[in-house]
Coordinates of C-alpha atoms in Angstrom, one line a residue:
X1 CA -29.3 -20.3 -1.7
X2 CA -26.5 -22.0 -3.7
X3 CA -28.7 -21.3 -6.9
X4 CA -28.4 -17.7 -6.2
X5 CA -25.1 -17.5 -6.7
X6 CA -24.2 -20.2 -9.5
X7 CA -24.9 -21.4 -12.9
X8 CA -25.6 -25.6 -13.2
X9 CA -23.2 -25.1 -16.1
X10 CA -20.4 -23.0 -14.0
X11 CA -17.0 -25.2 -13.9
X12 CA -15.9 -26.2 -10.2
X13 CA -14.1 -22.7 -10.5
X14 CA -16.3 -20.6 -11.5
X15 CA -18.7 -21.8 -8.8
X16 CA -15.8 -21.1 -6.2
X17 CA -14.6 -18.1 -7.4
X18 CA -18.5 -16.8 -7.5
X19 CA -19.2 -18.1 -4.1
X20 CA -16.4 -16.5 -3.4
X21 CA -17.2 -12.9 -4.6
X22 CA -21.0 -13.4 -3.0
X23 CA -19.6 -13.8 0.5
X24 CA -17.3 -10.9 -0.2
X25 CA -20.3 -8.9 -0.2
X26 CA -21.6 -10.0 3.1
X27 CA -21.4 -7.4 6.3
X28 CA -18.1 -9.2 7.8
X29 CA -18.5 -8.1 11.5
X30 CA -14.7 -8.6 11.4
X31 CA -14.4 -5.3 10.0
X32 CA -17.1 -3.1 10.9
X33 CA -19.3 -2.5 14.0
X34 CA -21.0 -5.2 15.1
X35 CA -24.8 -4.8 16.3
X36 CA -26.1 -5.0 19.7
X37 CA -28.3 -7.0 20.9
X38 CA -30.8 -4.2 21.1
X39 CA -30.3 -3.3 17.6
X40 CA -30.7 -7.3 16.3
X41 CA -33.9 -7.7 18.5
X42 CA -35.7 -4.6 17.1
X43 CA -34.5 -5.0 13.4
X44 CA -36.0 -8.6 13.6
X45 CA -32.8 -10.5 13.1
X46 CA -32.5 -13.9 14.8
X47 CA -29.6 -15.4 15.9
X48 CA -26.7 -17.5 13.8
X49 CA -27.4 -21.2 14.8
X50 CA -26.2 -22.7 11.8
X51 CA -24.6 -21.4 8.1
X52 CA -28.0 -20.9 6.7
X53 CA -28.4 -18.1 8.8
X54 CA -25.8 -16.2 7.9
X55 CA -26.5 -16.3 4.3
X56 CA -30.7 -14.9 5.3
X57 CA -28.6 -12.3 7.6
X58 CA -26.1 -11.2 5.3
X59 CA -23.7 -11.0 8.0
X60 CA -21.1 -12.8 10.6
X61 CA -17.8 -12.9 11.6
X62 CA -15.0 -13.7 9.8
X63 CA -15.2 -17.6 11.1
X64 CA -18.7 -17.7 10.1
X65 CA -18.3 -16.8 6.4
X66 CA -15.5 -19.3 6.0
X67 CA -17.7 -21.6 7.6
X68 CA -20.4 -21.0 4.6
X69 CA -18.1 -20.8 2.6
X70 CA -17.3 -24.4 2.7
X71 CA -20.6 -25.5 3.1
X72 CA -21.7 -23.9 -0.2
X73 CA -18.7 -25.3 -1.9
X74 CA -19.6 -28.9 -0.5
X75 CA -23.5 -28.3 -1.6
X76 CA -21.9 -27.5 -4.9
X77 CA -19.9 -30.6 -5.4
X78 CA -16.9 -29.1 -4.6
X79 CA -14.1 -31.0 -2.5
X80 CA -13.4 -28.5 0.5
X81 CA -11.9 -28.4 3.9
X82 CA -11.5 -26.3 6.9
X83 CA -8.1 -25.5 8.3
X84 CA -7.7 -23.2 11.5
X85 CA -4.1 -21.6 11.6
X86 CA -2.1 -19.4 13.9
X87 CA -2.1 -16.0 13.1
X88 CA 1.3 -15.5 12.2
X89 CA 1.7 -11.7 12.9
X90 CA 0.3 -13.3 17.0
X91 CA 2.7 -16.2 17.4
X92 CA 4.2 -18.9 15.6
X93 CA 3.2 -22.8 16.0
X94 CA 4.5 -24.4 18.9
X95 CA 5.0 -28.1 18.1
X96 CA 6.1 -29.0 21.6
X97 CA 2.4 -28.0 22.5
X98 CA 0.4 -29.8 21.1
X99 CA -3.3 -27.6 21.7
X100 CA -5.9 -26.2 19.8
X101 CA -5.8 -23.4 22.4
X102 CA -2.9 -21.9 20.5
X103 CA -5.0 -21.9 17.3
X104 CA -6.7 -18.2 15.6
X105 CA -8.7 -18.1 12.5
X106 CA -10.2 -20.6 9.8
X107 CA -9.0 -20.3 6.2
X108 CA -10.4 -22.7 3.3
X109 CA -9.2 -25.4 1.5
X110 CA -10.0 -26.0 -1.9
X111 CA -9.7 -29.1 -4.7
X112 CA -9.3 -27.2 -7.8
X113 CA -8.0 -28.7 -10.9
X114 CA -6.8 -31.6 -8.9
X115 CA -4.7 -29.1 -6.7
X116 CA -5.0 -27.4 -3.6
X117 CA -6.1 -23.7 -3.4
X118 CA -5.9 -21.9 -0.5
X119 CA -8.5 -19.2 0.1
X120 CA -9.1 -16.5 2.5
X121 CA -13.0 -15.9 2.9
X122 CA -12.6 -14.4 5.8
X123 CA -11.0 -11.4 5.3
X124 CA -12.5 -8.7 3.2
X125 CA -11.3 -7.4 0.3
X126 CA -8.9 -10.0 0.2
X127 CA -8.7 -11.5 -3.5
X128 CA -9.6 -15.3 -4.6
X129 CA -6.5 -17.1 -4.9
X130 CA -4.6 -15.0 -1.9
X131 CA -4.1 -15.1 1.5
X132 CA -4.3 -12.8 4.0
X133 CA 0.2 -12.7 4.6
X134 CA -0.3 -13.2 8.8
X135 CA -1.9 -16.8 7.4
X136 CA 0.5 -17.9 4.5
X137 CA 3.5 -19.7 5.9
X138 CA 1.2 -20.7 9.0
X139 CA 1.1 -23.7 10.7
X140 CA -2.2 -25.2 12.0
X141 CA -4.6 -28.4 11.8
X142 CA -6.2 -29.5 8.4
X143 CA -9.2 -31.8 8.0
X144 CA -8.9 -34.0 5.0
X145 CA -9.7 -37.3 3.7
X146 CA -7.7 -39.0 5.6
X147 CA -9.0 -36.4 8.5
X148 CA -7.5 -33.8 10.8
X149 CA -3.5 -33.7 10.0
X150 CA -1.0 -30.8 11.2
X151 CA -0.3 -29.0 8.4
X152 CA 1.2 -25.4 7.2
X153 CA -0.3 -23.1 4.1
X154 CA 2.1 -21.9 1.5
X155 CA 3.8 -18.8 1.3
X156 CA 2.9 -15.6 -0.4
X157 CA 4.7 -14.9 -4.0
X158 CA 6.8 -11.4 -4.6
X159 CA 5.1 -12.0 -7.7
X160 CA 1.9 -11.5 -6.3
X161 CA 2.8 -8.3 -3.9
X162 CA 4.1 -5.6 -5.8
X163 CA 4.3 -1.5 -5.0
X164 CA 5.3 0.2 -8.6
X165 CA 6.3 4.1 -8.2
X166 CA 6.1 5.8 -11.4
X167 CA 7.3 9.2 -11.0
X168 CA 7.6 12.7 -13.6
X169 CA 9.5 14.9 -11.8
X170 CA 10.3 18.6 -13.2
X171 CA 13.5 20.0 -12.0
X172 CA 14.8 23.4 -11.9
X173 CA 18.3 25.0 -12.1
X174 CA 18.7 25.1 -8.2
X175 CA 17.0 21.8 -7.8
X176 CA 13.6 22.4 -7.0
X177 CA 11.3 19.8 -8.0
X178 CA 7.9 19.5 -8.5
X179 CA 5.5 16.5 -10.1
X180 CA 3.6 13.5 -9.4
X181 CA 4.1 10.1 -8.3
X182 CA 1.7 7.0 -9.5
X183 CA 1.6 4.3 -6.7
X184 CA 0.2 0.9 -7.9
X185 CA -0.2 -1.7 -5.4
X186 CA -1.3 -5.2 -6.1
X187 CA -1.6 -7.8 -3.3
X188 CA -0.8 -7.9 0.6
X189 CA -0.3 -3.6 0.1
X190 CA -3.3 -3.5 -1.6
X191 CA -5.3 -5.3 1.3
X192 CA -3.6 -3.7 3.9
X193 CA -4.9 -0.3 3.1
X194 CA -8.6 -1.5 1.9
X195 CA -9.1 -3.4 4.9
X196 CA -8.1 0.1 6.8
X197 CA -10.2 2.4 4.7
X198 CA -13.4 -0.3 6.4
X199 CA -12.6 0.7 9.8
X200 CA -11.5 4.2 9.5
X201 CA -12.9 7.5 7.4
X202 CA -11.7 8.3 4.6
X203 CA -9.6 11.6 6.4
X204 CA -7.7 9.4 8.5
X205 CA -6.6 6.6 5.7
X206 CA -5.6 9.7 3.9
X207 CA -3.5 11.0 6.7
X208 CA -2.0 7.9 7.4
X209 CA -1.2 7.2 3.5
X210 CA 0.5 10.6 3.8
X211 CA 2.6 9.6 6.7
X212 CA 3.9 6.2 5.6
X213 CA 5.4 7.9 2.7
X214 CA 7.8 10.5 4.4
X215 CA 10.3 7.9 4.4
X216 CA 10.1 7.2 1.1
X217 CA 10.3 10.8 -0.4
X218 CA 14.4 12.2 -0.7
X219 CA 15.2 14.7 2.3
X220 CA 13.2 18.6 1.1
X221 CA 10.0 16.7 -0.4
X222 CA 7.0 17.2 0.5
X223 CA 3.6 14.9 -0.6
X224 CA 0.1 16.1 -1.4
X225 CA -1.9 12.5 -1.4
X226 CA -4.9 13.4 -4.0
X227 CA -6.7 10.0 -3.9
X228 CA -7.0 6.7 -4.2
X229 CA -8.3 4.8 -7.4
X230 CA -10.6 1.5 -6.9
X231 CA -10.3 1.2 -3.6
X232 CA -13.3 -0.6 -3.1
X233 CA -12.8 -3.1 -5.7
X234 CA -10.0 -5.8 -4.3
X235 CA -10.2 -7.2 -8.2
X236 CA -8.3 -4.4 -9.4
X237 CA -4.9 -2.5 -8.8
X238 CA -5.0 -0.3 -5.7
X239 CA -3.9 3.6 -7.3
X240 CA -2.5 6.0 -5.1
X241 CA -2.0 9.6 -6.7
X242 CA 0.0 12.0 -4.8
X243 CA 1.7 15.3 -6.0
X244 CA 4.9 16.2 -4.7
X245 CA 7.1 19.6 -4.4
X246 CA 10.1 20.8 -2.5
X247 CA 14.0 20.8 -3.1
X248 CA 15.9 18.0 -3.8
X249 CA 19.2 19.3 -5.3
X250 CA 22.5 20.5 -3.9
X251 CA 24.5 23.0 -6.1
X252 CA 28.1 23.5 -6.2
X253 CA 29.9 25.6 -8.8
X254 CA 28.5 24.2 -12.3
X255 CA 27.1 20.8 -11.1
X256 CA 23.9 20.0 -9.5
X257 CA 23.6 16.8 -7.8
X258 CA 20.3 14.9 -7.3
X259 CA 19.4 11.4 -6.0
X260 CA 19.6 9.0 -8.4
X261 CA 17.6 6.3 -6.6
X262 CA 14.5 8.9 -5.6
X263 CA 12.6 6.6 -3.1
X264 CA 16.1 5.5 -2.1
X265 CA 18.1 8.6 -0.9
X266 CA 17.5 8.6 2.8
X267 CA 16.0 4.5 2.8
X268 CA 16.7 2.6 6.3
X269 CA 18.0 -0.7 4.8
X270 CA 17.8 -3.1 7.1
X271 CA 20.1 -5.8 8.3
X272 CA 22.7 -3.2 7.4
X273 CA 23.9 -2.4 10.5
X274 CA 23.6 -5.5 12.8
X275 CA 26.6 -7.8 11.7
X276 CA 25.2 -11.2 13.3
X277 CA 21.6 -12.7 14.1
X278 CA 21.0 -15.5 16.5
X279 CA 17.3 -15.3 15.9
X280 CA 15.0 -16.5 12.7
X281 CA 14.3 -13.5 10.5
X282 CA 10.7 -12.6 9.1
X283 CA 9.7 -10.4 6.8
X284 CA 6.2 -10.7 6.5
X285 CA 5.8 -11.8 2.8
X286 CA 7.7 -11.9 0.0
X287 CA 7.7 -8.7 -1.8
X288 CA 8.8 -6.5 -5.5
X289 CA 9.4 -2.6 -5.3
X290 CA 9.5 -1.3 -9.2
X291 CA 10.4 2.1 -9.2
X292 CA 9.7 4.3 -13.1
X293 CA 11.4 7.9 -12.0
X294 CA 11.9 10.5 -15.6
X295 CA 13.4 13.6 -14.3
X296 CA 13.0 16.2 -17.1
X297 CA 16.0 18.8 -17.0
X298 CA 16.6 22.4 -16.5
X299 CA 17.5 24.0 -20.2
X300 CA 21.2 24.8 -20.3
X301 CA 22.0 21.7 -18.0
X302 CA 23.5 18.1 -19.4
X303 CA 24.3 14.7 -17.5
X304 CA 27.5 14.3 -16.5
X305 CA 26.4 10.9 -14.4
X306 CA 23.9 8.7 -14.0
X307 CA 23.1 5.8 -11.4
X308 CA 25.5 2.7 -12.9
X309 CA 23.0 -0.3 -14.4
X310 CA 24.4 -3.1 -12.1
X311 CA 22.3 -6.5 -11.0
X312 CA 22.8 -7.6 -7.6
X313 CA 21.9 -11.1 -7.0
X314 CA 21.4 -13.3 -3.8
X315 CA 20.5 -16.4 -5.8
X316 CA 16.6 -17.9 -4.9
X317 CA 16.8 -15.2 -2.5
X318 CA 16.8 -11.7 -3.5
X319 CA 18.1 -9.4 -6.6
X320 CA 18.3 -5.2 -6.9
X321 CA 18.5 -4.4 -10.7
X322 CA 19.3 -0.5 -12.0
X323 CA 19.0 1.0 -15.2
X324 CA 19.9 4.3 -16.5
X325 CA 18.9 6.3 -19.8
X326 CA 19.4 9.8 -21.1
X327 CA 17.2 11.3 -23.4
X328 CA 16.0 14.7 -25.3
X329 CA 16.5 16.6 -22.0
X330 CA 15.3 13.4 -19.3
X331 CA 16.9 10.9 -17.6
X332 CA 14.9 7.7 -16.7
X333 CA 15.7 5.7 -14.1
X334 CA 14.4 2.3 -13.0
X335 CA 14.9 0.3 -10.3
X336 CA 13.5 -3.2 -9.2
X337 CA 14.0 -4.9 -6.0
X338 CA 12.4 -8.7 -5.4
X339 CA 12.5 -10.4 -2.5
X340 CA 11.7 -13.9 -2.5
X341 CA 12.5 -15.0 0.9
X342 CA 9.6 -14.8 4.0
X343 CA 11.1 -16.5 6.8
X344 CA 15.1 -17.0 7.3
X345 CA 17.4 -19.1 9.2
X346 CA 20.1 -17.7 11.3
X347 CA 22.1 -19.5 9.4
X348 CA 21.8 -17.5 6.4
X349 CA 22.3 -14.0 8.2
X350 CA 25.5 -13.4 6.2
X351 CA 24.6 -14.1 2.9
X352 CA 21.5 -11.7 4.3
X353 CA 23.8 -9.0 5.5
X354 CA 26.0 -9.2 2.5
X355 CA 23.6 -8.6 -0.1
X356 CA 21.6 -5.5 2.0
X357 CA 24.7 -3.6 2.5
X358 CA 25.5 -4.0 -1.3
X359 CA 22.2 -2.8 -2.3
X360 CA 22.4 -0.5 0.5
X361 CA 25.9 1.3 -1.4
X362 CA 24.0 0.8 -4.3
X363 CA 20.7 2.9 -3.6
X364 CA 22.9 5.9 -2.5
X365 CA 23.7 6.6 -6.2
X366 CA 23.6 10.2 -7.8
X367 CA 22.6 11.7 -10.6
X368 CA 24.7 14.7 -11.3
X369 CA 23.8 17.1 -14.3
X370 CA 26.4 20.0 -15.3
X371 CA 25.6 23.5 -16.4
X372 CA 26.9 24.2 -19.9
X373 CA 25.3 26.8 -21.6
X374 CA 22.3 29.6 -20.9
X375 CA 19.1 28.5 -22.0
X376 CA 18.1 30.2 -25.0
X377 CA 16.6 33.7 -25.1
X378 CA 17.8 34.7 -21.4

């Protein structure tokens, strides 16, 4: 079996990392229909009674291909443990109750380099080297060499999550807009909408792709979602293309006023309006938003504004960076927004607040152009 998958020659990483990718390719029940017992019994498939089986059946449930997971690793030399969590988005762990009752799913643990890795087998599509977000920053029980020990897994990176927008937007003298937007996703983003294109058609992860960005689009837009590019490979960047149209200018007089911040203009910032917190906060994962917006101008028109570059900082926290530039008839602006932070104190709710309702006054920028002279030949 292991001889399948790996080269005597492989290092310790390359065997994991290929082991990895093999079981990737497995029918993990997790995420598709499972079969009946009817259906096993007359397609000649016996039942799982140990990790062998799974490998000859190509298939199991999430559990069982962590389970072979680590038993392939372990054939191949390779220190590795198991280490069953709580499935953060379910519960948190209750140290004051001390049972493997309150326990979820299995996750693996691997010696790499001397060093710790923490893998997801598991759950499909998900990349080597990441976990699955509702397991990072979760608390469970460990086996070791010194044995079973309660433990907690590391949390995601922003680094590691990222959503980039990059937008070319026309723009016309009474503001109507029309272009397309380039969505790259990379990590927990990326997963969440491969692991829903398994268990829905492609018609409804469309729909619901269109839906999750009304509230990103400025007030008169509206999105055409074209398609999405490697979607079935979770070793490249998820692309989403979607063209947009619709009005996003208001006109007075000689001035034409446009968002500056485009996936910004009607954004529901959050700890905005609540002035204390009693309770911890948790945001998931850590995240980065990088937005790329070039508006090209309507001829006779010239910038009389622009959003102001400014850098707001909560320090090992957060920071909102914006950057402005005029040129040959376009304006480019750029936002990005890390957040570092997963999990928060109550104690740290102002310095939370604080920062969210700067960034908040900041995002609600405008770029404001000026008629000045008829475009040539009219």
């Amino acid at each position: 079996m292991l001889a399948e998958i790996v080269e005597p020659t492989d290092s310790d990483e390359q065997k994991a990392t290929k082991i990895y990718a093999a079981l990737q390719k497995l029918d993990n029940t997790g995420f598709s229909r499972q079969k009946s017992e009817v259906e096993l019994k007359k397609e000649k498939i016996k039942d799982i009674n140990k990790v062998e089986d799974i490998w000859k059946r190509k298939s199991a449930a999430p559990n069982g291909i962590t389970f072979l997971y680590i038993a392939l690793l372990r054939t191949a030399g390779i220190k590795a443990w198991l280490m069953q969590v709580v499935n953060r988005n379910r519960a948190s762990f209750d140290t004051s109750y001390l049972s493997t009752g309150q326990l979820d799913d299995y996750i693996a643990i691997v010696e790499l380099g001397g060093k710790d890795v923490y893998l997801d087998p598991g759950q499909k599509m998900c990349p080597f080297g990441t976990l699955h977000w509702k397991h990072s920053l979760a608390t469970g029980l460990r086996l070791s060499d010194k044995g079973a020990v309660i433990a907690s897994t590391p949390a995601t990176n922003y680094k590691n999550s990222i959503v980039s927008h990059y937008v070319d937007l026309n723009i016309d003298e009474a503001g109507d807009a029309k272009g397309t937007v380039r969505i790259v996703m990379i990590g927990q983003e990326a997963l969440y909408w491969r692991q829903l294109a398994l268990e829905n058609d492609d018609e409804e992860v469309k729909k619901q792709f269109k839906e999750s960005l009304h509230d990103d689009l400025p007030e008169g837009m509206q999105a055409d979602f074209d398609h999405f590019e490697a979607l079935d490979d979770f070793n490249k960047n998820l692309v989403a293309i979607v063209n947009i149209t619709g009005n996003i200018g208001t006109a007075t007089g000689k001035h034409l006023f446009l968002p500056g911040l485009f996936f910004e203009s009607r954004a529901k910032h959050p700890f905005v309006a609540l002035e204390k917190r009693i309770t911890p906060i948790d945001v998931r994962y850590a995240r980065m938003e990088q937005d790329d917006v070039v508006y090209h101008l309507p001829p006779g028109f010239s910038v009389e504004s622009t959003p102001k570059a400014g850098n707001i900082s909560w320090p090992q926290h957060a920071t909102l960076r914006i950057n402005s530039a005029v040129s040959n008839g376009n304006v480019e602006v750029t936002r990005i927004f890390a957040r570092g932070f997963t999990i928060l104190d109550p104690l740290d709710y102002n310095d939370l607040h604080d920062f969210f309702s700067k960034a908040a006054a900041s995002d609600q920028q405008q770029l404001v152009l000026t008629h000045t002279t008829a475009a040539k030949g009219n």
